[in-house]
């Protein structure tokens, strides 16, 4: 794995941890929970990396890579509970 | 510093996308991994938010959705680049066949023009993706910057 990718992953892992700790009025008792949650995010990244490392696709074939990227699926936004229901 | 480093790393990786075929395997895998990881972070956070493990506030929801949206945009632009690359490869192969010694000049000229167009489209797609994936990295940086203030 290249140093550049490692730097990117470090940033993403840090971002995941920051998301999970972005909780208002947090008390000291929740720190352990935050660490557990951050670990789950890191575990998700490691599982994704292991999945990609184990792929047998030809990385030199853009069509094959595009098919895998397509299979990753789109992120579905969390709905705003205050928004009116869709008609 | 870490934010600048991450963005610089992404730009470096994306710059490699325009390099020769000897880097294609590494570049294709690295960009795919970076985008997939961003999606994994957003998707994981969404699941934890929905489960109530992350406090369900508008701020947290917007942070997660922002990262997820940046992932969606970057993923789509990467697919456009890969499709343009495949089209360019096909056009190049056609050009090689059409321009063998003794081939009709008009056929060779047409194939060369098609390959040139495909190359231009690939370059434009790469520039577009560069901007969108860099925006994804900046979105990550924005999450990092906002999080301490929202504690």
Short mmCIF file of C-alpha atoms in Angstrom, two decimals:
data_model
loop_
_atom_site.label_atom_id
_atom_site.label_comp_id
_atom_site.label_asym_id
_atom_site.label_seq_id
_atom_site.Cartn_x
_atom_site.Cartn_y
_atom_site.Cartn_z
CA UNK A 1 0.00 0.00 0.00
CA UNK A 2 1.41 3.38 -0.99
CA UNK A 3 2.26 6.09 1.58
CA UNK A 4 -0.23 8.36 -0.16
CA UNK A 5 -3.05 5.87 0.31
CA UNK A 6 -2.04 5.33 3.93
CA UNK A 7 -2.26 9.10 4.50
CA UNK A 8 -5.71 9.13 2.93
CA UNK A 9 -6.87 6.18 5.03
CA UNK A 10 -5.51 7.85 8.15
CA UNK A 11 -7.58 10.92 7.34
CA UNK A 12 -10.71 8.86 6.66
CA UNK A 13 -10.32 6.86 9.85
CA UNK A 14 -9.85 10.08 11.77
CA UNK A 15 -12.93 11.53 10.10
CA UNK A 16 -14.95 8.49 11.06
CA UNK A 17 -13.83 8.84 14.65
CA UNK A 18 -14.64 12.54 14.60
CA UNK A 19 -18.14 11.87 13.31
CA UNK A 20 -18.71 9.41 16.06
CA UNK A 21 -17.47 11.80 18.74
CA UNK A 22 -19.37 14.80 17.42
CA UNK A 23 -21.96 14.52 20.15
CA UNK A 24 -23.13 17.48 22.14
CA UNK A 25 -23.06 17.50 25.93
CA UNK A 26 -20.92 14.41 26.05
CA UNK A 27 -19.95 13.22 29.51
CA UNK A 28 -16.80 11.38 30.48
CA UNK A 29 -18.79 8.17 30.87
CA UNK A 30 -19.44 8.05 27.10
CA UNK A 31 -15.76 8.01 26.12
CA UNK A 32 -15.58 4.22 26.20
CA UNK A 33 -18.62 4.03 23.94
CA UNK A 34 -17.02 6.48 21.51
CA UNK A 35 -13.91 4.33 21.29
CA UNK A 36 -16.05 1.26 20.60
CA UNK A 37 -17.96 3.10 17.87
CA UNK A 38 -14.76 4.42 16.28
CA UNK A 39 -13.38 0.90 16.32
CA UNK A 40 -16.43 -0.27 14.41
CA UNK A 41 -15.76 2.32 11.71
CA UNK A 42 -12.10 1.31 11.49
CA UNK A 43 -13.14 -2.33 11.32
CA UNK A 44 -15.48 -1.46 8.44
CA UNK A 45 -12.60 0.14 6.54
CA UNK A 46 -10.32 -2.83 7.17
CA UNK A 47 -13.01 -5.22 5.96
CA UNK A 48 -13.50 -3.12 2.83
CA UNK A 49 -9.76 -3.03 2.19
CA UNK A 50 -9.52 -6.79 2.66
CA UNK A 51 -12.39 -7.22 0.23
CA UNK A 52 -10.62 -5.08 -2.38
CA UNK A 53 -7.27 -6.79 -1.79
CA UNK A 54 -8.95 -10.14 -2.37
CA UNK A 55 -10.60 -9.17 -5.63
CA UNK A 56 -9.54 -11.13 -8.67
CA UNK A 57 -10.47 -8.41 -11.15
CA UNK A 58 -7.94 -7.11 -13.66
CA UNK A 59 -7.09 -3.64 -12.33
CA UNK A 60 -5.70 -2.76 -15.75
CA UNK A 61 -9.15 -3.29 -17.28
CA UNK A 62 -11.18 -0.09 -16.77
CA UNK A 63 -14.47 -1.82 -17.61
CA UNK A 64 -13.88 -4.43 -14.90
CA UNK A 65 -12.92 -1.77 -12.36
CA UNK A 66 -15.99 0.30 -13.31
CA UNK A 67 -18.22 -2.73 -12.74
CA UNK A 68 -16.80 -3.17 -9.23
CA UNK A 69 -17.11 0.55 -8.40
CA UNK A 70 -20.72 0.41 -9.62
CA UNK A 71 -21.33 -2.55 -7.32
CA UNK A 72 -20.27 -0.49 -4.29
CA UNK A 73 -23.66 1.18 -4.45
CA UNK A 74 -24.69 4.71 -3.60
CA UNK A 75 -24.95 6.21 -0.14
CA UNK A 76 -28.59 6.73 0.84
CA UNK A 77 -28.94 9.93 2.87
CA UNK A 78 -30.45 9.83 6.33
CA UNK A 79 -33.89 11.48 5.95
CA UNK A 80 -34.70 14.65 7.79
CA UNK A 81 -37.36 13.68 10.37
CA UNK A 82 -38.75 17.22 10.18
CA UNK A 83 -39.26 17.04 6.40
CA UNK A 84 -42.81 16.44 5.12
CA UNK A 85 -43.42 12.88 3.89
CA UNK A 86 -42.89 12.25 0.19
CA UNK A 87 -46.08 12.21 -1.85
CA UNK B 1 -1.40 19.77 8.64
CA UNK B 2 -3.01 16.37 8.44
CA UNK B 3 -5.85 17.79 6.35
CA UNK B 4 -3.51 19.41 3.89
CA UNK B 5 -1.52 16.18 3.74
CA UNK B 6 -4.57 14.09 2.95
CA UNK B 7 -5.72 16.43 0.20
CA UNK B 8 -2.23 16.56 -1.22
CA UNK B 9 -2.06 12.78 -1.18
CA UNK B 10 -5.34 12.56 -3.11
CA UNK B 11 -4.18 15.08 -5.69
CA UNK B 12 -0.96 13.11 -6.03
CA UNK B 13 -2.85 9.86 -6.59
CA UNK B 14 -5.20 11.54 -9.05
CA UNK B 15 -2.27 13.06 -10.92
CA UNK B 16 -0.98 9.55 -11.41
CA UNK B 17 -4.20 8.74 -13.26
CA UNK B 18 -2.83 10.68 -16.20
CA UNK B 19 0.45 8.75 -16.26
CA UNK B 20 1.46 5.78 -18.33
CA UNK B 21 0.06 2.28 -18.33
CA UNK B 22 2.73 1.03 -15.95
CA UNK B 23 0.90 2.89 -13.16
CA UNK B 24 -2.63 2.02 -14.23
CA UNK B 25 -3.02 -1.01 -11.95
CA UNK B 26 -1.85 0.84 -8.84
CA UNK B 27 -3.76 4.03 -9.63
CA UNK B 28 -7.01 2.21 -10.44
CA UNK B 29 -6.78 0.17 -7.25
CA UNK B 30 -5.76 3.10 -5.02
CA UNK B 31 -8.48 5.49 -6.19
CA UNK B 32 -11.09 2.73 -5.94
CA UNK B 33 -9.91 1.92 -2.41
CA UNK B 34 -9.95 5.56 -1.32
CA UNK B 35 -13.49 6.10 -2.59
CA UNK B 36 -14.71 2.77 -1.21
CA UNK B 37 -13.28 3.63 2.21
CA UNK B 38 -15.05 7.00 2.24
CA UNK B 39 -18.28 5.14 1.44
CA UNK B 40 -17.55 2.63 4.18
CA UNK B 41 -17.05 5.40 6.75
CA UNK B 42 -20.27 7.14 5.69
CA UNK B 43 -22.27 3.91 5.54
CA UNK B 44 -21.02 2.69 8.91
CA UNK B 45 -21.77 6.01 10.54
CA UNK B 46 -25.26 5.98 9.03
CA UNK B 47 -25.97 2.53 10.44
CA UNK B 48 -24.75 3.56 13.88
CA UNK B 49 -26.82 6.75 13.69
CA UNK B 50 -29.96 4.83 12.72
CA UNK B 51 -29.32 2.36 15.54
CA UNK B 52 -29.06 5.24 17.99
CA UNK B 53 -25.42 4.53 18.82
CA UNK B 54 -24.62 8.00 17.48
CA UNK B 55 -26.70 10.76 19.00
CA UNK B 56 -29.50 11.56 16.55
CA UNK B 57 -29.03 15.29 16.09
CA UNK B 58 -29.47 17.40 12.96
CA UNK B 59 -25.77 18.28 13.08
CA UNK B 60 -24.62 14.65 13.14
CA UNK B 61 -27.10 13.75 10.39
CA UNK B 62 -25.82 16.56 8.17
CA UNK B 63 -22.19 15.59 8.77
CA UNK B 64 -22.83 12.00 7.79
CA UNK B 65 -25.01 12.95 4.80
CA UNK B 66 -22.38 15.44 3.62
CA UNK B 67 -19.68 12.81 3.57
CA UNK B 68 -22.05 10.32 1.93
CA UNK B 69 -23.01 12.81 -0.78
CA UNK B 70 -19.35 13.58 -1.48
CA UNK B 71 -18.73 9.83 -1.79
CA UNK B 72 -21.63 9.48 -4.25
CA UNK B 73 -20.35 12.32 -6.45
CA UNK B 74 -16.76 11.03 -6.39
CA UNK B 75 -17.87 7.46 -7.16
CA UNK B 76 -19.94 8.57 -10.17
CA UNK B 77 -17.12 10.70 -11.57
CA UNK B 78 -14.69 7.78 -11.17
CA UNK B 79 -17.03 5.54 -13.16
CA UNK B 80 -17.15 8.19 -15.91
CA UNK B 81 -13.34 8.23 -16.05
CA UNK B 82 -13.13 4.44 -16.23
CA UNK B 83 -15.70 4.32 -19.03
CA UNK B 84 -13.81 7.05 -20.91
CA UNK B 85 -10.58 5.10 -20.43
CA UNK B 86 -12.19 1.96 -21.84
CA UNK B 87 -13.49 3.93 -24.84
CA UNK B 88 -10.04 5.42 -25.43
CA UNK B 89 -8.39 1.99 -25.27
CA UNK B 90 -10.85 0.70 -27.87
CA UNK B 91 -10.27 3.73 -30.09
CA UNK B 92 -6.51 3.24 -29.85
CA UNK B 93 -6.80 -0.41 -30.85
CA UNK B 94 -8.97 0.56 -33.80
CA UNK B 95 -6.46 3.21 -34.82
CA UNK B 96 -3.57 0.74 -34.74
CA UNK B 97 -5.49 -1.62 -36.99
CA UNK B 98 -6.64 1.15 -39.32
CA UNK B 99 -3.22 2.69 -39.73
CA UNK B 100 -1.13 -0.36 -40.62
CA UNK B 101 1.20 0.18 -43.61
CA UNK B 102 -0.82 0.04 -46.80
CA UNK B 103 -4.12 0.93 -45.15
CA UNK B 104 -6.38 3.51 -46.75
CA UNK B 105 -5.42 7.01 -45.67
CA UNK B 106 -9.02 8.05 -45.10
CA UNK B 107 -9.64 5.08 -42.78
CA UNK B 108 -6.50 5.84 -40.80
CA UNK B 109 -7.35 9.52 -40.59
CA UNK B 110 -10.85 8.79 -39.33
CA UNK B 111 -9.59 6.34 -36.71
CA UNK B 112 -6.94 8.81 -35.58
CA UNK B 113 -9.54 11.54 -35.19
CA UNK B 114 -11.74 9.20 -33.16
CA UNK B 115 -8.82 8.28 -30.90
CA UNK B 116 -7.96 11.94 -30.42
CA UNK B 117 -11.54 12.73 -29.45
CA UNK B 118 -11.61 9.82 -27.02
CA UNK B 119 -8.36 11.03 -25.47
CA UNK B 120 -9.79 14.54 -25.06
CA UNK B 121 -12.90 13.14 -23.38
CA UNK B 122 -10.77 11.02 -21.06
CA UNK B 123 -8.67 14.02 -20.05
CA UNK B 124 -11.80 16.10 -19.37
CA UNK B 125 -13.25 13.27 -17.27
CA UNK B 126 -10.03 13.04 -15.27
CA UNK B 127 -10.04 16.78 -14.57
CA UNK B 128 -13.67 16.59 -13.45
CA UNK B 129 -12.98 13.60 -11.21
CA UNK B 130 -9.92 15.31 -9.74
CA UNK B 131 -12.10 18.21 -8.61
CA UNK B 132 -14.84 15.97 -7.21
CA UNK B 133 -12.57 13.59 -5.34
CA UNK B 134 -10.63 16.53 -3.96
CA UNK B 135 -13.99 17.93 -2.80
CA UNK B 136 -14.60 14.61 -1.06
CA UNK B 137 -11.30 15.00 0.76
CA UNK B 138 -12.23 18.56 1.69
CA UNK B 139 -15.58 17.29 2.98
CA UNK B 140 -13.63 14.90 5.17
CA UNK B 141 -11.56 17.84 6.37
CA UNK B 142 -14.73 19.83 7.04
CA UNK B 143 -16.02 16.99 9.22
CA UNK B 144 -12.77 17.06 11.13
CA UNK B 145 -12.99 20.81 11.58
CA UNK B 146 -16.64 20.86 12.66
CA UNK B 147 -16.51 17.95 15.09
CA UNK B 148 -14.61 19.67 17.95
CA UNK B 149 -16.99 22.64 17.90
CA UNK B 150 -20.05 20.41 18.14
CA UNK B 151 -18.90 18.45 21.18
#
